[in-house]
Amino acid sequence: MFLGTHEHSIDEKGRLAIPARFRAELAGGMVVTRGFDRCLLIFPLPFWSDLTRRVSALSLTDEDARMLRRLLFANASEQEMDRQGRILLPQSLREGGGLADQAVLVGLDTFIEVWAPDRWREVEERLASQGPRFDEQMRKLGI
Amino acid sequence: MFLGTHEHSIDEKGRLAIPARFRAELAGGMVVTRGFDRCLLIFPLPFWSDLTRRVSALSLTDEDARMLRRLLFANASEQEMDRQGRILLPQSLREGGGLADQAVLVGLDTFIEVWAPDRWREVEERLASQGPRFDEQMRKLGI
DNA sequence: CCACTTTTCCCCACTTTTCCCCACCTGCCG
DNA sequence: CGGCAGGTGGGGAAAAGTGGGGAAAAGTGG
Protein backbone atom coordinates (compact mmCIF):
# COMPACT_ATOMS: atom_id res chain seq x y z
CA MET A 1 0.00 0.00 0.00
CA PHE A 2 1.70 3.19 -1.23
CA LEU A 3 0.49 6.34 0.52
CA GLY A 4 1.49 9.97 0.84
CA THR A 5 3.70 12.43 -1.04
CA HIS A 6 7.46 12.43 -0.60
CA GLU A 7 9.83 15.01 -2.12
CA HIS A 8 13.32 13.73 -2.92
CA SER A 9 16.27 15.00 -4.87
CA ILE A 10 17.56 13.50 -8.10
CA ASP A 11 21.36 13.58 -8.00
CA GLU A 12 23.71 14.39 -10.84
CA LYS A 13 23.83 10.77 -11.90
CA GLY A 14 20.07 10.62 -12.37
CA ARG A 15 19.40 8.54 -9.28
CA LEU A 16 16.16 8.81 -7.34
CA ALA A 17 15.75 7.55 -3.77
CA ILE A 18 12.65 5.47 -3.11
CA PRO A 19 10.98 6.43 0.21
CA ALA A 20 11.81 3.81 2.81
CA ARG A 21 8.15 3.04 3.38
CA PHE A 22 7.78 1.97 -0.25
CA ARG A 23 10.80 -0.28 -0.50
CA ALA A 24 9.51 -3.57 0.80
CA GLU A 25 6.75 -3.62 -1.79
CA LEU A 26 9.24 -2.96 -4.60
CA ALA A 27 11.87 -5.42 -3.47
CA GLY A 28 10.70 -7.92 -6.07
CA GLY A 29 11.50 -5.49 -8.87
CA MET A 30 9.63 -2.66 -10.58
CA VAL A 31 8.96 -1.08 -13.93
CA VAL A 32 9.19 2.68 -14.52
CA THR A 33 7.33 4.16 -17.46
CA ARG A 34 5.53 7.24 -18.67
CA GLY A 35 2.13 8.12 -17.34
CA PHE A 36 -0.74 10.07 -18.76
CA ASP A 37 -0.28 13.58 -17.40
CA ARG A 38 3.42 14.14 -18.02
CA CYS A 39 4.32 12.22 -14.92
CA LEU A 40 6.13 8.92 -14.50
CA LEU A 41 4.69 5.73 -13.09
CA ILE A 42 6.39 3.10 -10.97
CA PHE A 43 4.71 -0.29 -10.85
CA PRO A 44 5.63 -3.27 -8.71
CA LEU A 45 6.41 -6.17 -11.02
CA PRO A 46 3.27 -8.19 -10.22
CA PHE A 47 1.03 -5.22 -10.95
CA TRP A 48 2.91 -4.57 -14.19
CA SER A 49 2.50 -8.13 -15.39
CA ASP A 50 -1.19 -7.92 -14.82
CA LEU A 51 -1.38 -4.61 -16.66
CA THR A 52 0.59 -5.80 -19.68
CA ARG A 53 -1.51 -8.91 -20.01
CA ARG A 54 -4.61 -6.80 -20.38
CA VAL A 55 -3.01 -4.30 -22.77
CA SER A 56 -1.55 -7.02 -24.95
CA ALA A 57 -4.99 -8.53 -25.29
CA LEU A 58 -6.25 -5.36 -26.96
CA SER A 59 -6.80 -5.22 -30.69
CA LEU A 60 -3.91 -4.47 -33.04
CA THR A 61 -6.21 -2.58 -35.34
CA ASP A 62 -7.55 -0.11 -32.81
CA GLU A 63 -5.66 3.17 -33.02
CA ASP A 64 -6.14 4.09 -29.35
CA ALA A 65 -4.87 0.70 -28.29
CA ARG A 66 -1.76 1.12 -30.42
CA MET A 67 -1.04 4.52 -28.87
CA LEU A 68 -1.53 3.15 -25.39
CA ARG A 69 0.92 0.36 -26.14
CA ARG A 70 3.53 2.81 -27.35
CA LEU A 71 3.10 5.05 -24.33
CA LEU A 72 3.44 2.19 -21.89
CA PHE A 73 6.13 0.06 -23.43
CA ALA A 74 8.35 2.32 -25.51
CA ASN A 75 9.73 4.19 -22.53
CA ALA A 76 9.42 1.49 -19.92
CA SER A 77 12.46 0.42 -17.95
CA GLU A 78 12.83 -2.41 -15.49
CA GLN A 79 14.72 -1.27 -12.44
CA GLU A 80 16.12 -2.60 -9.20
CA MET A 81 17.16 -0.60 -6.18
CA ASP A 82 20.80 -0.30 -5.18
CA ARG A 83 21.74 -1.02 -1.61
CA GLN A 84 20.75 2.54 -0.65
CA GLY A 85 17.25 2.11 -2.00
CA ARG A 86 17.70 4.21 -5.14
CA ILE A 87 16.84 3.60 -8.78
CA LEU A 88 18.36 5.08 -11.91
CA LEU A 89 15.95 7.13 -14.02
CA PRO A 90 17.03 6.88 -17.68
CA GLN A 91 17.38 10.24 -19.37
CA SER A 92 14.45 9.61 -21.70
CA LEU A 93 12.16 9.17 -18.73
CA ARG A 94 13.48 12.21 -16.92
CA GLU A 95 12.76 14.26 -20.00
CA GLY A 96 9.36 12.69 -20.40
CA GLY A 97 8.43 13.69 -16.88
CA GLY A 98 10.01 17.14 -17.09
CA LEU A 99 12.22 16.23 -14.15
CA ALA A 100 15.33 18.12 -13.13
CA ASP A 101 16.94 17.85 -9.70
CA GLN A 102 13.85 17.34 -7.54
CA ALA A 103 10.95 14.91 -7.74
CA VAL A 104 7.74 14.29 -5.82
CA LEU A 105 6.77 10.66 -5.34
CA VAL A 106 3.05 10.18 -4.80
CA GLY A 107 1.81 6.85 -3.45
CA LEU A 108 -1.52 5.84 -4.99
CA ASP A 109 -2.18 2.58 -3.15
CA THR A 110 -1.16 0.10 -5.85
CA PHE A 111 1.45 2.16 -7.73
CA ILE A 112 3.51 5.36 -7.54
CA GLU A 113 3.49 8.55 -9.57
CA VAL A 114 6.62 10.70 -9.98
CA TRP A 115 6.14 14.41 -10.63
CA ALA A 116 8.19 17.53 -11.14
CA PRO A 117 7.50 19.53 -7.95
CA ASP A 118 5.93 22.56 -9.65
CA ARG A 119 3.70 20.38 -11.80
CA TRP A 120 2.54 18.44 -8.76
CA ARG A 121 1.60 21.65 -7.00
CA GLU A 122 -0.65 22.52 -9.92
CA VAL A 123 -2.37 19.17 -9.55
CA GLU A 124 -2.86 19.80 -5.85
CA GLU A 125 -4.47 23.14 -6.54
CA ARG A 126 -6.81 21.58 -9.03
CA LEU A 127 -7.71 18.95 -6.47
CA ALA A 128 -8.47 21.58 -3.87
CA SER A 129 -10.71 23.57 -6.18
CA GLN A 130 -12.46 20.61 -7.78
CA GLY A 131 -13.15 18.76 -4.57
CA PRO A 132 -16.94 19.02 -4.81
CA ARG A 133 -16.89 17.44 -8.26
CA PHE A 134 -15.83 14.15 -6.71
CA ASP A 135 -18.75 13.91 -4.33
CA GLU A 136 -20.93 12.29 -6.94
CA GLN A 137 -18.24 9.87 -8.07
CA MET A 138 -17.67 8.71 -4.56
CA ARG A 139 -21.34 8.32 -3.92
CA LYS A 140 -21.50 6.07 -6.98
CA LEU A 141 -18.79 3.91 -5.47
CA GLY A 142 -20.71 3.79 -2.22
CA ILE A 143 -18.18 5.78 -0.22
CA MET B 1 -16.90 1.96 18.45
CA PHE B 2 -15.45 5.48 18.76
CA LEU B 3 -17.48 7.89 20.91
CA GLY B 4 -17.04 11.33 22.46
CA THR B 5 -14.73 14.33 22.03
CA HIS B 6 -11.27 14.43 23.57
CA GLU B 7 -8.92 17.43 23.51
CA HIS B 8 -5.21 16.60 23.46
CA SER B 9 -2.01 18.49 22.84
CA ILE B 10 0.24 18.05 19.82
CA ASP B 11 3.86 18.25 20.97
CA GLU B 12 6.75 19.89 19.18
CA LYS B 13 7.51 16.73 17.26
CA GLY B 14 4.03 16.58 15.81
CA ARG B 15 2.84 13.71 17.97
CA LEU B 16 -0.79 13.28 18.95
CA ALA B 17 -1.96 11.04 21.79
CA ILE B 18 -4.84 8.71 20.95
CA PRO B 19 -7.45 8.59 23.78
CA ALA B 20 -6.98 5.40 25.74
CA ARG B 21 -10.53 4.30 24.96
CA PHE B 22 -9.76 4.31 21.22
CA ARG B 23 -6.53 2.39 21.30
CA ALA B 24 -7.65 -1.22 21.22
CA GLU B 25 -9.57 -0.66 18.00
CA LEU B 26 -6.56 0.97 16.33
CA ALA B 27 -3.98 -1.56 17.49
CA GLY B 28 -4.00 -3.22 14.07
CA GLY B 29 -2.87 0.00 12.42
CA MET B 30 -4.66 3.04 11.04
CA VAL B 31 -4.64 5.48 8.14
CA VAL B 32 -4.76 9.24 8.65
CA THR B 33 -5.94 11.44 5.78
CA ARG B 34 -7.66 14.71 4.96
CA GLY B 35 -11.38 15.04 5.42
CA PHE B 36 -13.87 17.34 3.78
CA ASP B 37 -14.20 20.36 6.07
CA ARG B 38 -10.58 21.04 6.86
CA CYS B 39 -10.46 18.29 9.44
CA LEU B 40 -8.45 15.06 9.46
CA LEU B 41 -9.82 11.54 9.48
CA ILE B 42 -8.43 8.48 11.22
CA PHE B 43 -9.59 5.11 9.93
CA PRO B 44 -8.84 1.69 11.38
CA LEU B 45 -7.00 -0.31 8.74
CA PRO B 46 -9.81 -2.76 7.96
CA PHE B 47 -12.26 0.10 7.41
CA TRP B 48 -9.76 1.87 5.16
CA SER B 49 -9.07 -1.21 3.03
CA ASP B 50 -12.75 -1.63 2.46
CA LEU B 51 -13.05 2.02 1.47
CA THR B 52 -10.20 2.00 -1.02
CA ARG B 53 -10.69 -1.33 -2.72
CA ARG B 54 -13.22 0.10 -5.15
CA VAL B 55 -11.12 3.17 -5.94
CA SER B 56 -8.01 1.13 -6.68
CA ALA B 57 -9.98 -1.00 -9.11
CA LEU B 58 -10.87 2.01 -11.28
CA SER B 59 -9.37 2.46 -14.73
CA LEU B 60 -5.91 3.97 -15.16
CA THR B 61 -6.93 5.71 -18.35
CA ASP B 62 -9.89 7.65 -16.97
CA GLU B 63 -8.89 11.18 -15.98
CA ASP B 64 -11.52 11.63 -13.28
CA ALA B 65 -10.55 8.34 -11.73
CA ARG B 66 -6.93 9.38 -11.61
CA MET B 67 -7.79 12.64 -9.86
CA LEU B 68 -10.00 10.83 -7.35
CA ARG B 69 -7.15 8.47 -6.60
CA ARG B 70 -4.81 11.38 -5.96
CA LEU B 71 -7.31 13.12 -3.72
CA LEU B 72 -7.73 10.07 -1.56
CA PHE B 73 -4.21 8.68 -1.34
CA ALA B 74 -1.79 11.56 -1.83
CA ASN B 75 -2.31 13.00 1.64
CA ALA B 76 -2.88 9.74 3.45
CA SER B 77 -0.41 8.24 5.89
CA GLU B 78 -0.31 4.84 7.51
CA GLN B 79 0.51 5.10 11.19
CA GLU B 80 1.08 2.93 14.22
CA MET B 81 1.02 4.00 17.84
CA ASP B 82 4.19 4.16 19.90
CA ARG B 83 4.24 2.49 23.28
CA GLN B 84 2.62 5.59 24.78
CA GLY B 85 -0.32 5.38 22.42
CA ARG B 86 0.67 8.30 20.22
CA ILE B 87 0.87 8.73 16.44
CA LEU B 88 2.94 11.11 14.37
CA LEU B 89 0.98 13.59 12.26
CA PRO B 90 3.07 14.44 9.17
CA GLN B 91 3.48 18.15 8.59
CA SER B 92 1.40 18.13 5.41
CA LEU B 93 -1.55 16.77 7.35
CA ARG B 94 -1.16 19.22 10.20
CA GLU B 95 -1.22 22.04 7.68
CA GLY B 96 -4.18 20.53 5.89
CA GLY B 97 -6.15 20.42 9.12
CA GLY B 98 -4.99 23.83 10.31
CA LEU B 99 -3.58 22.19 13.44
CA ALA B 100 -1.09 23.82 15.78
CA ASP B 101 -0.45 22.63 19.34
CA GLN B 102 -3.92 21.40 20.29
CA ALA B 103 -6.37 19.01 18.64
CA VAL B 104 -9.86 17.72 19.32
CA LEU B 105 -10.48 14.06 18.54
CA VAL B 106 -14.11 13.28 17.82
CA GLY B 107 -15.24 9.68 17.80
CA LEU B 108 -17.85 8.99 15.11
CA ASP B 109 -18.55 5.30 15.67
CA THR B 110 -16.54 3.76 12.83
CA PHE B 111 -13.82 6.43 12.46
CA ILE B 112 -12.35 9.50 14.16
CA GLU B 113 -12.24 13.16 13.15
CA VAL B 114 -9.41 15.46 14.25
CA TRP B 115 -10.14 19.19 14.49
CA ALA B 116 -8.40 22.40 15.42
CA PRO B 117 -10.13 23.37 18.70
CA ASP B 118 -11.53 26.70 17.52
CA ARG B 119 -12.85 25.19 14.33
CA TRP B 120 -14.53 22.41 16.28
CA ARG B 121 -16.25 24.93 18.53
CA GLU B 122 -17.75 26.56 15.45
CA VAL B 123 -19.11 23.20 14.37
CA GLU B 124 -20.60 22.66 17.80
CA GLU B 125 -22.30 26.04 17.70
CA ARG B 126 -23.76 25.31 14.31
CA LEU B 127 -25.01 22.00 15.62
CA ALA B 128 -26.70 23.71 18.54
CA SER B 129 -28.37 26.41 16.49
CA GLN B 130 -29.21 24.44 13.37
CA GLY B 131 -30.41 21.29 15.06
CA PRO B 132 -33.98 21.63 13.76
CA ARG B 133 -32.77 21.84 10.16
CA PHE B 134 -31.78 18.19 10.25
CA ASP B 135 -35.26 16.92 10.90
CA GLU B 136 -36.08 16.43 7.26
CA GLN B 137 -32.76 14.79 6.41
CA MET B 138 -33.17 12.31 9.19
CA ARG B 139 -36.64 11.47 8.07
CA LYS B 140 -35.14 10.65 4.66
CA LEU B 141 -32.73 8.29 6.34
CA GLY B 142 -35.59 6.68 8.18
CA ILE B 143 -34.40 7.67 11.62
C1' DC C 1 42.71 -7.55 -31.65
C1' DC C 2 44.42 -4.50 -28.29
C1' DA C 3 44.47 -0.25 -25.74
C1' DC C 4 42.41 3.87 -24.38
C1' DT C 5 38.43 6.64 -23.16
C1' DT C 6 34.00 7.07 -21.39
C1' DT C 7 30.18 5.59 -19.02
C1' DT C 8 27.84 2.82 -15.78
C1' DC C 9 27.04 1.33 -11.35
C1' DC C 10 28.20 -0.37 -6.94
C1' DC C 11 29.63 0.62 -2.29
C1' DC C 12 31.28 3.45 1.50
C1' DA C 13 30.69 7.39 4.62
C1' DC C 14 28.66 11.55 6.36
C1' DT C 15 24.66 14.33 7.78
C1' DT C 16 20.12 14.83 9.03
C1' DT C 17 15.89 13.22 10.44
C1' DT C 18 12.97 9.93 12.52
C1' DC C 19 11.30 7.32 16.07
C1' DC C 20 11.61 4.63 20.07
C1' DC C 21 11.99 4.37 24.94
C1' DC C 22 12.59 6.19 29.54
C1' DA C 23 11.03 9.25 33.08
C1' DC C 24 8.12 12.78 34.97
C1' DC C 25 3.78 15.04 35.91
C1' DT C 26 -1.08 15.28 36.75
C1' DG C 27 -5.53 13.90 38.00
C1' DC C 28 -8.61 10.32 39.46
C1' DC C 29 -9.93 6.45 42.34
C1' DG C 30 -9.71 3.61 46.16
C1' DC D 1 -3.05 9.89 51.54
C1' DG D 2 -1.05 6.40 48.43
C1' DG D 3 -1.37 4.01 44.09
C1' DC D 4 -2.47 3.70 39.36
C1' DA D 5 -3.50 5.00 34.80
C1' DG D 6 -3.38 8.42 31.27
C1' DG D 7 -0.96 12.21 29.20
C1' DT D 8 3.38 14.90 28.21
C1' DG D 9 8.20 16.06 27.38
C1' DG D 10 12.98 15.16 26.28
C1' DG D 11 17.26 12.46 25.19
C1' DG D 12 19.61 8.90 22.55
C1' DA D 13 19.99 5.27 19.21
C1' DA D 14 18.94 3.83 14.69
C1' DA D 15 17.69 4.50 10.09
C1' DA D 16 16.93 7.32 5.98
C1' DG D 17 18.71 10.57 2.48
C1' DT D 18 22.55 12.39 -0.03
C1' DG D 19 27.09 12.96 -2.07
C1' DG D 20 31.42 11.21 -3.68
C1' DG D 21 35.11 7.87 -4.98
C1' DG D 22 36.61 3.74 -7.33
C1' DA D 23 36.13 -0.57 -9.92
C1' DA D 24 34.06 -2.87 -13.70
C1' DA D 25 31.94 -2.79 -18.15
C1' DA D 26 30.89 -0.89 -22.47
C1' DG D 27 32.02 1.74 -26.44
C1' DT D 28 35.50 3.68 -29.75
C1' DG D 29 39.56 4.20 -32.48
C1' DG D 30 44.07 2.76 -33.93
Coordinates of C-alpha atoms (C1' of nucleotides) in Angstrom, one line a residue:
Chain A
M1 CA 0.0 0.0 0.0
F2 CA 1.7 3.2 -1.2
L3 CA 0.5 6.3 0.5
G4 CA 1.5 10.0 0.8
T5 CA 3.7 12.4 -1.0
H6 CA 7.5 12.4 -0.6
E7 CA 9.8 15.0 -2.1
H8 CA 13.3 13.7 -2.9
S9 CA 16.3 15.0 -4.9
I10 CA 17.6 13.5 -8.1
D11 CA 21.4 13.6 -8.0
E12 CA 23.7 14.4 -10.8
K13 CA 23.8 10.8 -11.9
G14 CA 20.1 10.6 -12.4
R15 CA 19.4 8.5 -9.3
L16 CA 16.2 8.8 -7.3
A17 CA 15.8 7.6 -3.8
I18 CA 12.6 5.5 -3.1
P19 CA 11.0 6.4 0.2
A20 CA 11.8 3.8 2.8
R21 CA 8.1 3.0 3.4
F22 CA 7.8 2.0 -0.2
R23 CA 10.8 -0.3 -0.5
A24 CA 9.5 -3.6 0.8
E25 CA 6.7 -3.6 -1.8
L26 CA 9.2 -3.0 -4.6
A27 CA 11.9 -5.4 -3.5
G28 CA 10.7 -7.9 -6.1
G29 CA 11.5 -5.5 -8.9
M30 CA 9.6 -2.7 -10.6
V31 CA 9.0 -1.1 -13.9
V32 CA 9.2 2.7 -14.5
T33 CA 7.3 4.2 -17.5
R34 CA 5.5 7.2 -18.7
G35 CA 2.1 8.1 -17.3
F36 CA -0.7 10.1 -18.8
D37 CA -0.3 13.6 -17.4
R38 CA 3.4 14.1 -18.0
C39 CA 4.3 12.2 -14.9
L40 CA 6.1 8.9 -14.5
L41 CA 4.7 5.7 -13.1
I42 CA 6.4 3.1 -11.0
F43 CA 4.7 -0.3 -10.9
P44 CA 5.6 -3.3 -8.7
L45 CA 6.4 -6.2 -11.0
P46 CA 3.3 -8.2 -10.2
F47 CA 1.0 -5.2 -11.0
W48 CA 2.9 -4.6 -14.2
S49 CA 2.5 -8.1 -15.4
D50 CA -1.2 -7.9 -14.8
L51 CA -1.4 -4.6 -16.7
T52 CA 0.6 -5.8 -19.7
R53 CA -1.5 -8.9 -20.0
R54 CA -4.6 -6.8 -20.4
V55 CA -3.0 -4.3 -22.8
S56 CA -1.6 -7.0 -25.0
A57 CA -5.0 -8.5 -25.3
L58 CA -6.2 -5.4 -27.0
S59 CA -6.8 -5.2 -30.7
L60 CA -3.9 -4.5 -33.0
T61 CA -6.2 -2.6 -35.3
D62 CA -7.6 -0.1 -32.8
E63 CA -5.7 3.2 -33.0
D64 CA -6.1 4.1 -29.3
A65 CA -4.9 0.7 -28.3
R66 CA -1.8 1.1 -30.4
M67 CA -1.0 4.5 -28.9
L68 CA -1.5 3.1 -25.4
R69 CA 0.9 0.4 -26.1
R70 CA 3.5 2.8 -27.4
L71 CA 3.1 5.0 -24.3
L72 CA 3.4 2.2 -21.9
F73 CA 6.1 0.1 -23.4
A74 CA 8.4 2.3 -25.5
N75 CA 9.7 4.2 -22.5
A76 CA 9.4 1.5 -19.9
S77 CA 12.5 0.4 -18.0
E78 CA 12.8 -2.4 -15.5
Q79 CA 14.7 -1.3 -12.4
E80 CA 16.1 -2.6 -9.2
M81 CA 17.2 -0.6 -6.2
D82 CA 20.8 -0.3 -5.2
R83 CA 21.7 -1.0 -1.6
Q84 CA 20.8 2.5 -0.7
G85 CA 17.2 2.1 -2.0
R86 CA 17.7 4.2 -5.1
I87 CA 16.8 3.6 -8.8
L88 CA 18.4 5.1 -11.9
L89 CA 15.9 7.1 -14.0
P90 CA 17.0 6.9 -17.7
Q91 CA 17.4 10.2 -19.4
S92 CA 14.4 9.6 -21.7
L93 CA 12.2 9.2 -18.7
R94 CA 13.5 12.2 -16.9
E95 CA 12.8 14.3 -20.0
G96 CA 9.4 12.7 -20.4
G97 CA 8.4 13.7 -16.9
G98 CA 10.0 17.1 -17.1
L99 CA 12.2 16.2 -14.1
A100 CA 15.3 18.1 -13.1
D101 CA 16.9 17.9 -9.7
Q102 CA 13.8 17.3 -7.5
A103 CA 10.9 14.9 -7.7
V104 CA 7.7 14.3 -5.8
L105 CA 6.8 10.7 -5.3
V106 CA 3.0 10.2 -4.8
G107 CA 1.8 6.9 -3.5
L108 CA -1.5 5.8 -5.0
D109 CA -2.2 2.6 -3.2
T110 CA -1.2 0.1 -5.9
F111 CA 1.4 2.2 -7.7
I112 CA 3.5 5.4 -7.5
E113 CA 3.5 8.6 -9.6
V114 CA 6.6 10.7 -10.0
W115 CA 6.1 14.4 -10.6
A116 CA 8.2 17.5 -11.1
P117 CA 7.5 19.5 -8.0
D118 CA 5.9 22.6 -9.7
R119 CA 3.7 20.4 -11.8
W120 CA 2.5 18.4 -8.8
R121 CA 1.6 21.7 -7.0
E122 CA -0.6 22.5 -9.9
V123 CA -2.4 19.2 -9.5
E124 CA -2.9 19.8 -5.8
E125 CA -4.5 23.1 -6.5
R126 CA -6.8 21.6 -9.0
L127 CA -7.7 18.9 -6.5
A128 CA -8.5 21.6 -3.9
S129 CA -10.7 23.6 -6.2
Q130 CA -12.5 20.6 -7.8
G131 CA -13.2 18.8 -4.6
P132 CA -16.9 19.0 -4.8
R133 CA -16.9 17.4 -8.3
F134 CA -15.8 14.2 -6.7
D135 CA -18.7 13.9 -4.3
E136 CA -20.9 12.3 -6.9
Q137 CA -18.2 9.9 -8.1
M138 CA -17.7 8.7 -4.6
R139 CA -21.3 8.3 -3.9
K140 CA -21.5 6.1 -7.0
L141 CA -18.8 3.9 -5.5
G142 CA -20.7 3.8 -2.2
I143 CA -18.2 5.8 -0.2
Chain B
M1 CA -16.9 2.0 18.5
F2 CA -15.5 5.5 18.8
L3 CA -17.5 7.9 20.9
G4 CA -17.0 11.3 22.5
T5 CA -14.7 14.3 22.0
H6 CA -11.3 14.4 23.6
E7 CA -8.9 17.4 23.5
H8 CA -5.2 16.6 23.5
S9 CA -2.0 18.5 22.8
I10 CA 0.2 18.1 19.8
D11 CA 3.9 18.3 21.0
E12 CA 6.8 19.9 19.2
K13 CA 7.5 16.7 17.3
G14 CA 4.0 16.6 15.8
R15 CA 2.8 13.7 18.0
L16 CA -0.8 13.3 18.9
A17 CA -2.0 11.0 21.8
I18 CA -4.8 8.7 21.0
P19 CA -7.4 8.6 23.8
A20 CA -7.0 5.4 25.7
R21 CA -10.5 4.3 25.0
F22 CA -9.8 4.3 21.2
R23 CA -6.5 2.4 21.3
A24 CA -7.6 -1.2 21.2
E25 CA -9.6 -0.7 18.0
L26 CA -6.6 1.0 16.3
A27 CA -4.0 -1.6 17.5
G28 CA -4.0 -3.2 14.1
G29 CA -2.9 0.0 12.4
M30 CA -4.7 3.0 11.0
V31 CA -4.6 5.5 8.1
V32 CA -4.8 9.2 8.6
T33 CA -5.9 11.4 5.8
R34 CA -7.7 14.7 5.0
G35 CA -11.4 15.0 5.4
F36 CA -13.9 17.3 3.8
D37 CA -14.2 20.4 6.1
R38 CA -10.6 21.0 6.9
C39 CA -10.5 18.3 9.4
L40 CA -8.5 15.1 9.5
L41 CA -9.8 11.5 9.5
I42 CA -8.4 8.5 11.2
F43 CA -9.6 5.1 9.9
P44 CA -8.8 1.7 11.4
L45 CA -7.0 -0.3 8.7
P46 CA -9.8 -2.8 8.0
F47 CA -12.3 0.1 7.4
W48 CA -9.8 1.9 5.2
S49 CA -9.1 -1.2 3.0
D50 CA -12.8 -1.6 2.5
L51 CA -13.0 2.0 1.5
T52 CA -10.2 2.0 -1.0
R53 CA -10.7 -1.3 -2.7
R54 CA -13.2 0.1 -5.1
V55 CA -11.1 3.2 -5.9
S56 CA -8.0 1.1 -6.7
A57 CA -10.0 -1.0 -9.1
L58 CA -10.9 2.0 -11.3
S59 CA -9.4 2.5 -14.7
L60 CA -5.9 4.0 -15.2
T61 CA -6.9 5.7 -18.3
D62 CA -9.9 7.6 -17.0
E63 CA -8.9 11.2 -16.0
D64 CA -11.5 11.6 -13.3
A65 CA -10.6 8.3 -11.7
R66 CA -6.9 9.4 -11.6
M67 CA -7.8 12.6 -9.9
L68 CA -10.0 10.8 -7.3
R69 CA -7.1 8.5 -6.6
R70 CA -4.8 11.4 -6.0
L71 CA -7.3 13.1 -3.7
L72 CA -7.7 10.1 -1.6
F73 CA -4.2 8.7 -1.3
A74 CA -1.8 11.6 -1.8
N75 CA -2.3 13.0 1.6
A76 CA -2.9 9.7 3.5
S77 CA -0.4 8.2 5.9
E78 CA -0.3 4.8 7.5
Q79 CA 0.5 5.1 11.2
E80 CA 1.1 2.9 14.2
M81 CA 1.0 4.0 17.8
D82 CA 4.2 4.2 19.9
R83 CA 4.2 2.5 23.3
Q84 CA 2.6 5.6 24.8
G85 CA -0.3 5.4 22.4
R86 CA 0.7 8.3 20.2
I87 CA 0.9 8.7 16.4
L88 CA 2.9 11.1 14.4
L89 CA 1.0 13.6 12.3
P90 CA 3.1 14.4 9.2
Q91 CA 3.5 18.2 8.6
S92 CA 1.4 18.1 5.4
L93 CA -1.6 16.8 7.3
R94 CA -1.2 19.2 10.2
E95 CA -1.2 22.0 7.7
G96 CA -4.2 20.5 5.9
G97 CA -6.1 20.4 9.1
G98 CA -5.0 23.8 10.3
L99 CA -3.6 22.2 13.4
A100 CA -1.1 23.8 15.8
D101 CA -0.5 22.6 19.3
Q102 CA -3.9 21.4 20.3
A103 CA -6.4 19.0 18.6
V104 CA -9.9 17.7 19.3
L105 CA -10.5 14.1 18.5
V106 CA -14.1 13.3 17.8
G107 CA -15.2 9.7 17.8
L108 CA -17.9 9.0 15.1
D109 CA -18.5 5.3 15.7
T110 CA -16.5 3.8 12.8
F111 CA -13.8 6.4 12.5
I112 CA -12.3 9.5 14.2
E113 CA -12.2 13.2 13.2
V114 CA -9.4 15.5 14.2
W115 CA -10.1 19.2 14.5
A116 CA -8.4 22.4 15.4
P117 CA -10.1 23.4 18.7
D118 CA -11.5 26.7 17.5
R119 CA -12.9 25.2 14.3
W120 CA -14.5 22.4 16.3
R121 CA -16.2 24.9 18.5
E122 CA -17.8 26.6 15.5
V123 CA -19.1 23.2 14.4
E124 CA -20.6 22.7 17.8
E125 CA -22.3 26.0 17.7
R126 CA -23.8 25.3 14.3
L127 CA -25.0 22.0 15.6
A128 CA -26.7 23.7 18.5
S129 CA -28.4 26.4 16.5
Q130 CA -29.2 24.4 13.4
G131 CA -30.4 21.3 15.1
P132 CA -34.0 21.6 13.8
R133 CA -32.8 21.8 10.2
F134 CA -31.8 18.2 10.3
D135 CA -35.3 16.9 10.9
E136 CA -36.1 16.4 7.3
Q137 CA -32.8 14.8 6.4
M138 CA -33.2 12.3 9.2
R139 CA -36.6 11.5 8.1
K140 CA -35.1 10.7 4.7
L141 CA -32.7 8.3 6.3
G142 CA -35.6 6.7 8.2
I143 CA -34.4 7.7 11.6
Chain C
dC1 C1' 42.7 -7.5 -31.7
dC2 C1' 44.4 -4.5 -28.3
dA3 C1' 44.5 -0.2 -25.7
dC4 C1' 42.4 3.9 -24.4
dT5 C1' 38.4 6.6 -23.2
dT6 C1' 34.0 7.1 -21.4
dT7 C1' 30.2 5.6 -19.0
dT8 C1' 27.8 2.8 -15.8
dC9 C1' 27.0 1.3 -11.4
dC10 C1' 28.2 -0.4 -6.9
dC11 C1' 29.6 0.6 -2.3
dC12 C1' 31.3 3.5 1.5
dA13 C1' 30.7 7.4 4.6
dC14 C1' 28.7 11.6 6.4
dT15 C1' 24.7 14.3 7.8
dT16 C1' 20.1 14.8 9.0
dT17 C1' 15.9 13.2 10.4
dT18 C1' 13.0 9.9 12.5
dC19 C1' 11.3 7.3 16.1
dC20 C1' 11.6 4.6 20.1
dC21 C1' 12.0 4.4 24.9
dC22 C1' 12.6 6.2 29.5
dA23 C1' 11.0 9.3 33.1
dC24 C1' 8.1 12.8 35.0
dC25 C1' 3.8 15.0 35.9
dT26 C1' -1.1 15.3 36.8
dG27 C1' -5.5 13.9 38.0
dC28 C1' -8.6 10.3 39.5
dC29 C1' -9.9 6.5 42.3
dG30 C1' -9.7 3.6 46.2
Chain D
dC1 C1' -3.1 9.9 51.5
dG2 C1' -1.0 6.4 48.4
dG3 C1' -1.4 4.0 44.1
dC4 C1' -2.5 3.7 39.4
dA5 C1' -3.5 5.0 34.8
dG6 C1' -3.4 8.4 31.3
dG7 C1' -1.0 12.2 29.2
dT8 C1' 3.4 14.9 28.2
dG9 C1' 8.2 16.1 27.4
dG10 C1' 13.0 15.2 26.3
dG11 C1' 17.3 12.5 25.2
dG12 C1' 19.6 8.9 22.6
dA13 C1' 20.0 5.3 19.2
dA14 C1' 18.9 3.8 14.7
dA15 C1' 17.7 4.5 10.1
dA16 C1' 16.9 7.3 6.0
dG17 C1' 18.7 10.6 2.5
dT18 C1' 22.6 12.4 0.0
dG19 C1' 27.1 13.0 -2.1
dG20 C1' 31.4 11.2 -3.7
dG21 C1' 35.1 7.9 -5.0
dG22 C1' 36.6 3.7 -7.3
dA23 C1' 36.1 -0.6 -9.9
dA24 C1' 34.1 -2.9 -13.7
dA25 C1' 31.9 -2.8 -18.1
dA26 C1' 30.9 -0.9 -22.5
dG27 C1' 32.0 1.7 -26.4
dT28 C1' 35.5 3.7 -29.7
dG29 C1' 39.6 4.2 -32.5
dG30 C1' 44.1 2.8 -33.9

